[in-house]
mmCIF file of C-alpha atoms and ligand atoms in Angstrom:
data_model
loop_
_atom_site.group_PDB
_atom_site.id
_atom_site.type_symbol
_atom_site.label_atom_id
_atom_site.label_comp_id
_atom_site.label_asym_id
_atom_site.label_seq_id
_atom_site.Cartn_x
_atom_site.Cartn_y
_atom_site.Cartn_z
ATOM 1 C CA UNK A 1 53.160 7.906 18.999
ATOM 2 C CA UNK A 2 50.457 9.512 20.679
ATOM 3 C CA UNK A 3 46.637 8.856 20.163
ATOM 4 C CA UNK A 4 45.885 12.226 18.567
ATOM 5 C CA UNK A 5 48.937 11.914 16.726
ATOM 6 C CA UNK A 6 47.664 8.885 14.874
ATOM 7 C CA UNK A 7 44.159 10.244 14.229
ATOM 8 C CA UNK A 8 45.994 13.184 13.069
ATOM 9 C CA UNK A 9 47.927 10.774 10.452
ATOM 10 C CA UNK A 10 44.559 9.055 9.640
ATOM 11 C CA UNK A 11 42.673 12.145 8.871
ATOM 12 C CA UNK A 12 45.607 13.330 7.034
ATOM 13 C CA UNK A 13 45.326 10.256 4.657
ATOM 14 C CA UNK A 14 41.758 10.867 4.399
ATOM 15 C CA UNK A 15 42.213 14.530 3.138
ATOM 16 C CA UNK A 16 44.930 13.416 0.764
ATOM 17 C CA UNK A 17 42.517 11.132 -1.512
ATOM 18 C CA UNK A 18 39.024 13.256 -0.742
ATOM 19 C CA UNK A 19 36.948 14.039 -3.489
ATOM 20 C CA UNK A 20 34.427 16.047 -1.716
ATOM 21 C CA UNK A 21 35.460 17.898 1.445
ATOM 22 C CA UNK A 22 32.708 19.993 3.165
ATOM 23 C CA UNK A 23 33.683 22.058 6.444
ATOM 24 C CA UNK A 24 31.653 23.861 8.877
ATOM 25 C CA UNK A 25 33.311 26.371 10.899
ATOM 26 C CA UNK A 26 32.013 28.233 13.803
ATOM 27 C CA UNK A 27 33.210 30.917 16.485
ATOM 28 C CA UNK A 28 36.291 28.938 17.829
ATOM 29 C CA UNK A 29 38.002 29.519 14.545
ATOM 30 C CA UNK A 30 38.104 32.797 15.165
ATOM 31 C CA UNK A 31 39.209 32.591 18.938
ATOM 32 C CA UNK A 32 42.847 32.782 18.319
ATOM 33 C CA UNK A 33 42.154 35.974 16.364
ATOM 34 C CA UNK A 34 41.225 37.307 19.551
ATOM 35 C CA UNK A 35 37.298 37.301 18.916
ATOM 36 C CA UNK A 36 35.024 36.196 21.920
ATOM 37 C CA UNK A 37 32.809 32.939 21.283
ATOM 38 C CA UNK A 38 29.291 32.856 22.372
ATOM 39 C CA UNK A 39 29.421 29.747 24.420
ATOM 40 C CA UNK A 40 32.209 27.071 25.859
ATOM 41 C CA UNK A 41 34.340 26.654 28.928
ATOM 42 C CA UNK A 42 35.570 29.604 30.513
ATOM 43 C CA UNK A 43 38.062 29.787 32.756
ATOM 44 C CA UNK A 44 36.603 31.583 35.999
ATOM 45 C CA UNK A 45 39.364 33.822 36.348
ATOM 46 C CA UNK A 46 39.399 35.055 33.263
ATOM 47 C CA UNK A 47 38.591 38.833 32.538
ATOM 48 C CA UNK A 48 35.067 39.559 31.747
ATOM 49 C CA UNK A 49 36.073 40.784 28.356
ATOM 50 C CA UNK A 50 37.387 37.806 27.120
ATOM 51 C CA UNK A 51 34.600 35.655 28.377
ATOM 52 C CA UNK A 52 32.292 33.811 26.037
ATOM 53 C CA UNK A 53 29.490 36.198 24.616
ATOM 54 C CA UNK A 54 26.832 34.913 26.242
ATOM 55 C CA UNK A 55 28.081 34.574 29.534
ATOM 56 C CA UNK A 56 28.217 38.540 29.887
ATOM 57 C CA UNK A 57 25.501 39.258 27.598
ATOM 58 C CA UNK A 58 22.038 38.157 27.104
ATOM 59 C CA UNK A 59 20.974 36.668 23.447
ATOM 60 C CA UNK A 60 17.273 37.207 23.760
ATOM 61 C CA UNK A 61 17.952 41.116 24.210
ATOM 62 C CA UNK A 62 20.649 41.362 21.645
ATOM 63 C CA UNK A 63 19.942 38.397 18.973
ATOM 64 C CA UNK A 64 16.579 38.433 18.223
ATOM 65 C CA UNK A 65 14.377 40.519 15.861
ATOM 66 C CA UNK A 66 11.875 41.058 18.898
ATOM 67 C CA UNK A 67 15.230 42.662 20.967
ATOM 68 C CA UNK A 68 16.007 44.962 17.772
ATOM 69 C CA UNK A 69 12.391 46.254 17.488
ATOM 70 C CA UNK A 70 12.407 46.719 21.450
ATOM 71 C CA UNK A 71 15.683 48.496 21.498
ATOM 72 C CA UNK A 72 17.179 49.254 18.066
ATOM 73 C CA UNK A 73 19.697 52.017 19.922
ATOM 74 C CA UNK A 74 20.923 49.109 22.218
ATOM 75 C CA UNK A 75 21.264 46.572 19.829
ATOM 76 C CA UNK A 76 22.924 48.388 17.010
ATOM 77 C CA UNK A 77 25.760 49.738 19.350
ATOM 78 C CA UNK A 78 26.454 46.369 20.763
ATOM 79 C CA UNK A 79 26.693 45.094 16.818
ATOM 80 C CA UNK A 80 28.607 48.177 16.003
ATOM 81 C CA UNK A 81 30.888 47.589 18.938
ATOM 82 C CA UNK A 82 31.362 43.733 17.605
ATOM 83 C CA UNK A 83 31.696 44.919 13.912
ATOM 84 C CA UNK A 84 34.635 47.099 14.767
ATOM 85 C CA UNK A 85 36.620 44.142 16.384
ATOM 86 C CA UNK A 86 35.980 42.206 13.517
ATOM 87 C CA UNK A 87 37.566 44.772 11.196
ATOM 88 C CA UNK A 88 40.332 45.054 13.695
ATOM 89 C CA UNK A 89 40.877 40.917 13.838
ATOM 90 C CA UNK A 90 43.450 39.403 11.723
ATOM 91 C CA UNK A 91 42.893 35.774 10.354
ATOM 92 C CA UNK A 92 44.800 33.246 12.082
ATOM 93 C CA UNK A 93 46.812 30.005 11.262
ATOM 94 C CA UNK A 94 43.568 28.051 11.466
ATOM 95 C CA UNK A 95 41.858 30.216 8.829
ATOM 96 C CA UNK A 96 45.055 30.401 6.497
ATOM 97 C CA UNK A 97 45.301 26.506 6.982
ATOM 98 C CA UNK A 98 41.534 25.825 5.223
ATOM 99 C CA UNK A 99 42.164 28.341 2.846
ATOM 100 C CA UNK A 100 45.225 26.066 1.976
ATOM 101 C CA UNK A 101 42.942 22.770 1.911
ATOM 102 C CA UNK A 102 40.932 24.435 -0.678
ATOM 103 C CA UNK A 103 43.485 25.237 -2.948
ATOM 104 C CA UNK A 104 44.946 21.655 -2.952
ATOM 105 C CA UNK A 105 41.462 19.829 -3.033
ATOM 106 C CA UNK A 106 40.546 22.316 -6.356
ATOM 107 C CA UNK A 107 43.653 21.760 -7.762
ATOM 108 C CA UNK A 108 43.226 18.310 -8.155
ATOM 109 C CA UNK A 109 39.838 18.708 -9.702
ATOM 110 C CA UNK A 110 37.973 17.650 -6.185
ATOM 111 C CA UNK A 111 35.454 19.558 -4.829
ATOM 112 C CA UNK A 112 35.278 21.965 -1.463
ATOM 113 C CA UNK A 113 33.020 24.301 0.525
ATOM 114 C CA UNK A 114 33.053 25.930 3.414
ATOM 115 C CA UNK A 115 30.239 26.804 5.415
ATOM 116 C CA UNK A 116 30.760 29.087 8.458
ATOM 117 C CA UNK A 117 28.492 30.385 10.911
ATOM 118 C CA UNK A 118 30.806 33.333 11.673
ATOM 119 C CA UNK A 119 29.911 36.636 10.703
ATOM 120 C CA UNK A 120 33.460 37.836 10.896
ATOM 121 C CA UNK A 121 34.701 37.920 7.091
ATOM 122 C CA UNK A 122 37.683 35.918 8.505
ATOM 123 C CA UNK A 123 37.942 32.853 6.368
ATOM 124 C CA UNK A 124 37.481 35.659 3.002
ATOM 125 C CA UNK A 125 40.026 37.700 4.011
ATOM 126 C CA UNK A 126 42.378 34.371 4.558
ATOM 127 C CA UNK A 127 41.700 33.669 1.147
ATOM 128 C CA UNK A 128 38.945 31.009 1.380
ATOM 129 C CA UNK A 129 37.188 31.035 -2.324
ATOM 130 C CA UNK A 130 34.067 29.086 -1.593
ATOM 131 C CA UNK A 131 32.456 30.305 1.587
ATOM 132 C CA UNK A 132 29.040 30.144 2.551
ATOM 133 C CA UNK A 133 28.029 32.361 5.289
ATOM 134 C CA UNK A 134 24.940 30.584 7.203
ATOM 135 C CA UNK A 135 24.716 33.284 9.521
ATOM 136 C CA UNK A 136 25.100 36.370 7.463
ATOM 137 C CA UNK A 137 28.212 39.135 8.101
ATOM 138 C CA UNK A 138 28.377 41.991 10.673
ATOM 139 C CA UNK A 139 30.379 43.778 8.266
ATOM 140 C CA UNK A 140 27.526 44.290 5.926
ATOM 141 C CA UNK A 141 24.501 46.308 7.347
ATOM 142 C CA UNK A 142 20.773 46.418 5.784
ATOM 143 C CA UNK A 143 18.017 48.879 5.751
ATOM 144 C CA UNK A 144 15.086 47.311 7.413
ATOM 145 C CA UNK A 145 12.514 49.065 4.818
ATOM 146 C CA UNK A 146 13.958 48.015 1.284
ATOM 147 C CA UNK A 147 16.381 45.193 2.169
ATOM 148 C CA UNK A 148 19.284 46.770 0.431
ATOM 149 C CA UNK A 149 22.442 46.270 1.698
ATOM 150 C CA UNK A 150 26.365 47.960 2.163
ATOM 151 C CA UNK A 151 29.439 48.055 4.066
ATOM 152 C CA UNK A 152 29.676 51.040 6.039
ATOM 153 C CA UNK A 153 32.875 52.903 6.645
ATOM 154 C CA UNK A 154 35.362 51.157 9.467
ATOM 155 C CA UNK A 155 34.553 53.794 11.837
ATOM 156 C CA UNK A 156 31.784 53.947 14.493
ATOM 157 C CA UNK A 157 28.414 54.796 13.341
ATOM 158 C CA UNK A 158 27.773 58.519 14.399
ATOM 159 C CA UNK A 159 24.160 57.849 15.295
ATOM 160 C CA UNK A 160 22.562 55.172 17.415
ATOM 161 C CA UNK A 161 20.406 53.382 15.649
ATOM 162 C CA UNK A 162 21.943 54.244 12.507
ATOM 163 C CA UNK A 163 19.782 55.636 9.966
ATOM 164 C CA UNK A 164 19.153 53.990 6.714
ATOM 165 C CA UNK A 165 21.050 55.955 3.498
ATOM 166 C CA UNK A 166 18.343 54.115 1.132
ATOM 167 C CA UNK A 167 15.094 55.023 2.699
ATOM 168 C CA UNK A 168 14.175 58.675 4.874
ATOM 169 C CA UNK A 169 13.272 57.743 8.388
ATOM 170 C CA UNK A 170 14.050 53.882 8.128
ATOM 171 C CA UNK A 171 16.495 51.787 10.369
ATOM 172 C CA UNK A 172 19.945 50.035 9.411
ATOM 173 C CA UNK A 173 20.371 46.642 11.404
ATOM 174 C CA UNK A 174 23.631 44.338 10.844
ATOM 175 C CA UNK A 175 22.899 41.719 8.043
ATOM 176 C CA UNK A 176 23.065 38.595 10.051
ATOM 177 C CA UNK A 177 20.700 35.908 11.388
ATOM 178 C CA UNK A 178 19.453 36.011 14.516
ATOM 179 C CA UNK A 179 17.529 33.617 16.552
ATOM 180 C CA UNK A 180 14.025 32.883 14.947
ATOM 181 C CA UNK A 181 14.959 33.756 11.493
ATOM 182 C CA UNK A 182 15.448 32.037 8.643
ATOM 183 C CA UNK A 183 19.220 31.611 7.256
ATOM 184 C CA UNK A 184 19.561 32.601 3.805
ATOM 185 C CA UNK A 185 17.889 30.291 1.404
ATOM 186 C CA UNK A 186 20.714 29.976 -1.584
ATOM 187 C CA UNK A 187 23.266 29.158 1.467
ATOM 188 C CA UNK A 188 20.873 26.350 3.084
ATOM 189 C CA UNK A 189 20.123 24.736 -0.450
ATOM 190 C CA UNK A 190 23.785 24.647 -1.036
ATOM 191 C CA UNK A 191 24.529 23.041 2.223
ATOM 192 C CA UNK A 192 21.561 20.652 1.682
ATOM 193 C CA UNK A 193 23.142 19.517 -1.348
ATOM 194 C CA UNK A 194 26.591 19.719 -0.655
ATOM 195 C CA UNK A 195 26.892 18.052 2.771
ATOM 196 C CA UNK A 196 25.269 14.693 1.840
ATOM 197 C CA UNK A 197 27.521 14.527 -1.205
ATOM 198 C CA UNK A 198 30.611 14.975 1.270
ATOM 199 C CA UNK A 199 32.840 12.185 1.657
ATOM 200 C CA UNK A 200 34.758 13.802 4.280
ATOM 201 C CA UNK A 201 33.155 16.043 6.579
ATOM 202 C CA UNK A 202 35.019 18.621 9.211
ATOM 203 C CA UNK A 203 32.929 20.276 11.928
ATOM 204 C CA UNK A 204 35.740 22.869 13.439
ATOM 205 C CA UNK A 205 35.526 25.042 16.576
ATOM 206 C CA UNK A 206 31.571 25.409 16.761
ATOM 207 C CA UNK A 207 29.726 23.851 19.847
ATOM 208 C CA UNK A 208 27.092 22.087 17.465
ATOM 209 C CA UNK A 209 24.079 23.673 19.552
ATOM 210 C CA UNK A 210 22.596 25.961 17.057
ATOM 211 C CA UNK A 211 20.218 24.471 14.026
ATOM 212 C CA UNK A 212 20.060 23.923 11.305
ATOM 213 C CA UNK A 213 24.075 24.257 11.131
ATOM 214 C CA UNK A 214 24.259 21.599 13.771
ATOM 215 C CA UNK A 215 22.584 18.828 12.107
ATOM 216 C CA UNK A 216 24.703 18.864 8.558
ATOM 217 C CA UNK A 217 26.995 16.452 10.443
ATOM 218 C CA UNK A 218 24.505 13.862 10.633
ATOM 219 C CA UNK A 219 23.161 14.751 6.904
ATOM 220 C CA UNK A 220 26.880 13.686 5.533
ATOM 221 C CA UNK A 221 27.136 10.732 8.059
ATOM 222 C CA UNK A 222 23.978 9.318 6.926
ATOM 223 C CA UNK A 223 24.969 9.231 3.380
ATOM 224 C CA UNK A 224 28.498 7.953 4.199
ATOM 225 C CA UNK A 225 30.976 10.677 4.835
ATOM 226 C CA UNK A 226 33.914 10.236 7.079
ATOM 227 C CA UNK A 227 33.599 12.555 9.625
ATOM 228 C CA UNK A 228 35.850 14.600 12.098
ATOM 229 C CA UNK A 229 35.413 17.260 14.568
ATOM 230 C CA UNK A 230 38.304 19.893 15.491
ATOM 231 C CA UNK A 231 37.812 21.387 18.691
ATOM 232 C CA UNK A 232 39.257 22.486 22.094
ATOM 233 C CA UNK A 233 36.411 20.409 24.155
ATOM 234 C CA UNK A 234 33.825 18.161 23.809
ATOM 235 C CA UNK A 235 30.929 19.471 21.779
ATOM 236 C CA UNK A 236 27.045 17.893 21.226
ATOM 237 C CA UNK A 237 28.595 16.307 18.063
ATOM 238 C CA UNK A 238 31.935 14.607 19.652
ATOM 239 C CA UNK A 239 29.818 11.693 19.983
ATOM 240 C CA UNK A 240 28.495 11.487 16.529
ATOM 241 C CA UNK A 241 31.602 12.153 14.545
ATOM 242 C CA UNK A 242 34.183 9.085 13.521
ATOM 243 C CA UNK A 243 37.451 11.067 14.539
ATOM 244 C CA UNK A 244 38.003 13.920 17.459
ATOM 245 C CA UNK A 245 40.983 16.078 17.037
ATOM 246 C CA UNK A 246 41.256 17.763 20.303
ATOM 247 C CA UNK A 247 42.884 21.342 20.749
ATOM 248 C CA UNK A 248 43.175 24.633 18.968
ATOM 249 C CA UNK A 249 42.060 24.975 15.461
ATOM 250 C CA UNK A 250 45.241 27.391 15.203
ATOM 251 C CA UNK A 251 47.568 24.203 15.975
ATOM 252 C CA UNK A 252 45.631 21.330 14.537
ATOM 253 C CA UNK A 253 44.815 22.483 11.209
ATOM 254 C CA UNK A 254 48.200 23.807 9.935
ATOM 255 C CA UNK A 255 49.406 20.051 11.173
ATOM 256 C CA UNK A 256 46.849 18.387 9.446
ATOM 257 C CA UNK A 257 47.789 20.082 5.993
ATOM 258 C CA UNK A 258 51.490 19.797 6.543
ATOM 259 C CA UNK A 259 50.744 16.351 7.114
ATOM 260 C CA UNK A 260 48.285 15.604 4.217
ATOM 261 C CA UNK A 261 50.046 17.441 1.317
ATOM 262 C CA UNK A 262 53.499 17.451 2.712
ATOM 263 C CA UNK A 263 54.165 21.234 2.581
HETATM 264 C C1 BJW B 301 37.737 26.220 19.678
HETATM 265 C C2 BJW B 301 38.354 27.471 20.021
HETATM 266 C C3 BJW B 301 40.013 26.702 19.313
HETATM 267 C C4 BJW B 301 37.256 27.965 21.312
HETATM 268 N N1 BJW B 301 39.949 26.414 18.359
HETATM 269 N N2 BJW B 301 37.700 25.512 19.034
HETATM 270 C C5 BJW B 301 16.102 22.688 16.026
HETATM 271 C C6 BJW B 301 16.489 22.200 17.290
HETATM 272 C C7 BJW B 301 16.570 22.683 18.388
HETATM 273 C C8 BJW B 301 16.278 24.558 18.019
HETATM 274 C C9 BJW B 301 16.291 24.596 16.586
HETATM 275 C C10 BJW B 301 16.227 23.787 15.784
HETATM 276 N N3 BJW B 301 15.766 24.489 14.783
HETATM 277 C C11 BJW B 301 15.742 25.955 14.902
HETATM 278 C C12 BJW B 301 15.969 25.740 16.220
HETATM 279 C C13 BJW B 301 16.243 27.250 16.695
HETATM 280 C C14 BJW B 301 17.455 27.681 16.891
HETATM 281 C C15 BJW B 301 18.770 26.984 17.666
HETATM 282 O O1 BJW B 301 19.322 26.401 17.027
HETATM 283 N N4 BJW B 301 18.478 27.274 18.885
HETATM 284 C C16 BJW B 301 19.329 26.194 19.732
HETATM 285 C C17 BJW B 301 20.241 27.267 20.475
HETATM 286 C C18 BJW B 301 18.633 25.737 20.675
HETATM 287 N N5 BJW B 301 17.804 28.488 15.523
HETATM 288 C C19 BJW B 301 17.563 29.446 14.665
HETATM 289 O O2 BJW B 301 16.873 30.189 15.199
HETATM 290 C C20 BJW B 301 18.133 29.612 13.342
HETATM 291 N N6 BJW B 301 16.875 29.768 12.626
HETATM 292 C C21 BJW B 301 15.944 28.938 12.354
HETATM 293 O O3 BJW B 301 16.297 27.923 12.432
HETATM 294 O O4 BJW B 301 15.236 29.589 11.570
HETATM 295 C C22 BJW B 301 14.220 28.372 11.230
HETATM 296 C C23 BJW B 301 12.564 29.734 10.083
HETATM 297 C C24 BJW B 301 12.570 29.065 9.038
HETATM 298 C C25 BJW B 301 11.650 29.905 8.136
HETATM 299 C C26 BJW B 301 11.213 31.368 8.571
HETATM 300 C C27 BJW B 301 12.004 31.596 9.733
HETATM 301 C C28 BJW B 301 12.686 30.872 10.602
HETATM 302 C C29 BJW B 301 18.731 30.869 13.390
HETATM 303 C C30 BJW B 301 20.231 30.715 14.239
HETATM 304 C C31 BJW B 301 20.854 31.916 14.222
HETATM 305 C C32 BJW B 301 22.059 31.804 14.967
HETATM 306 N N7 BJW B 301 22.742 33.564 15.393
HETATM 307 C C33 BJW B 301 23.983 33.662 16.318
HETATM 308 C C34 BJW B 301 23.780 34.970 16.246
HETATM 309 C C35 BJW B 301 24.300 35.754 14.817
HETATM 310 C C36 BJW B 301 24.894 36.979 14.813
HETATM 311 C C37 BJW B 301 25.946 37.468 15.807
HETATM 312 O O5 BJW B 301 27.102 37.091 15.459
HETATM 313 O O6 BJW B 301 25.679 38.091 16.762
HETATM 314 O O7 BJW B 301 24.991 33.014 15.677
HETATM 315 S S1 BJW B 301 23.597 32.663 17.703
HETATM 316 C C38 BJW B 301 25.186 32.555 17.859
HETATM 317 O O8 BJW B 301 25.342 31.009 17.820
HETATM 318 C C39 BJW B 301 25.930 32.541 16.586
HETATM 319 C C40 BJW B 301 26.525 31.684 16.114
HETATM 320 O O9 BJW B 301 26.995 31.477 15.004
HETATM 321 C C41 BJW B 301 25.962 30.440 16.442
HETATM 322 C C42 BJW B 301 26.681 29.064 16.709
HETATM 323 O O10 BJW B 301 27.880 29.503 17.763
HETATM 324 P P1 BJW B 301 29.276 28.546 17.402
HETATM 325 O O11 BJW B 301 29.763 29.141 16.384
HETATM 326 O O12 BJW B 301 28.937 27.008 17.871
HETATM 327 O O13 BJW B 301 29.970 29.192 18.910
HETATM 328 P P2 BJW B 301 30.523 28.434 20.122
HETATM 329 O O14 BJW B 301 30.558 30.086 21.115
HETATM 330 O O15 BJW B 301 28.453 28.495 20.669
HETATM 331 O O16 BJW B 301 31.122 27.451 20.207
HETATM 332 C C43 BJW B 301 32.286 27.802 20.030
HETATM 333 C C44 BJW B 301 33.270 26.405 20.326
HETATM 334 O O17 BJW B 301 34.353 26.912 19.704
HETATM 335 C C45 BJW B 301 33.239 25.789 21.566
HETATM 336 O O18 BJW B 301 32.527 24.519 20.981
HETATM 337 C C46 BJW B 301 34.707 25.852 22.099
HETATM 338 O O19 BJW B 301 35.060 24.638 22.546
HETATM 339 C C47 BJW B 301 35.112 25.958 20.762
HETATM 340 N N8 BJW B 301 36.451 26.943 20.634
HETATM 341 N N9 BJW B 301 38.171 28.207 21.059
HETATM 342 C C48 BJW B 301 38.731 25.153 18.435
HETATM 343 N N10 BJW B 301 41.168 27.732 19.166
#
């Protein structure tokens, strides 16, 4: 039996008896749905439109409040392009396996929470119930004046920057969290509450470089959780976890569910 199979069995054994499971996901979980990650190893010969986003685009010119203030038209065009890509994508077997994990844990009275850095809503669409969106949602847009949010039609905006329907003359922005902005308080409080209580903690498809999300694994480990990374490559968390499952989450997670719950 390979080392990886042994580790998978060990993690499955932990999952079978876990009482409190906390999961943090990142862009890698949606990669097999065709959505581009932000960072990470990318083959040099890969077409530009499949490479990690921050290899083609400058995050400081797109994913900061200053960038929006300086050029709202460019920023909203870019986010509208990505919004339509997320709406066109479908959940993959990794998303579905996490929804199944929640159902199994909940059915025996355990506690499950999924914290995602993803803005694509694919966990919800796969059937996950207790999802906390750390970095907001690209599917929702917000009036910069009143703070009201709504889900625009699944078609491109007609004007850029798009005008707010809530306040004359105000603009809309995606309801995501940019660099330098605070995460939603209720979501952050839930993470600070639940991560230290976990007995099993997963970090999945994230490079673990963006804080505060990257710090949750240590909060859990400090209080005694068994920590597991699922990722295609090494990350900033790899040396800090108890077990590493190396490979695509869309393949590893369904196998884990099958082993743990014999489905
Ligand atoms: C696969 C796979 C497959 C591929 N299967 N795996 C402490 C220390 C240092 C810095 C800071 C700190 N605290 C705060 C900061 C500053 C900053 C930060 O962390 N900077 C670092 C980059 C250094 N953090 C912030 O600014 C945060 N705000 C904050 O802390 O506010 C404080 C505050 C308080 C009060 C008032 C005001 C402020 C906000 C961070 C917001 C991040 N926003 C973005 C954009 C969201 C909108 C959008 O979508 O455009 O969020 S940036 C981007 O990175 C996005 C992601 O959610 C986030 C994380 O990326 P993720 O998900 O990890 O993706 P990748 O691409 O990095 O990794 C993909 C992984 O998948 C790779 O490992 C692959 O190998 C793997 N993979 N295919 C499994 N099939």
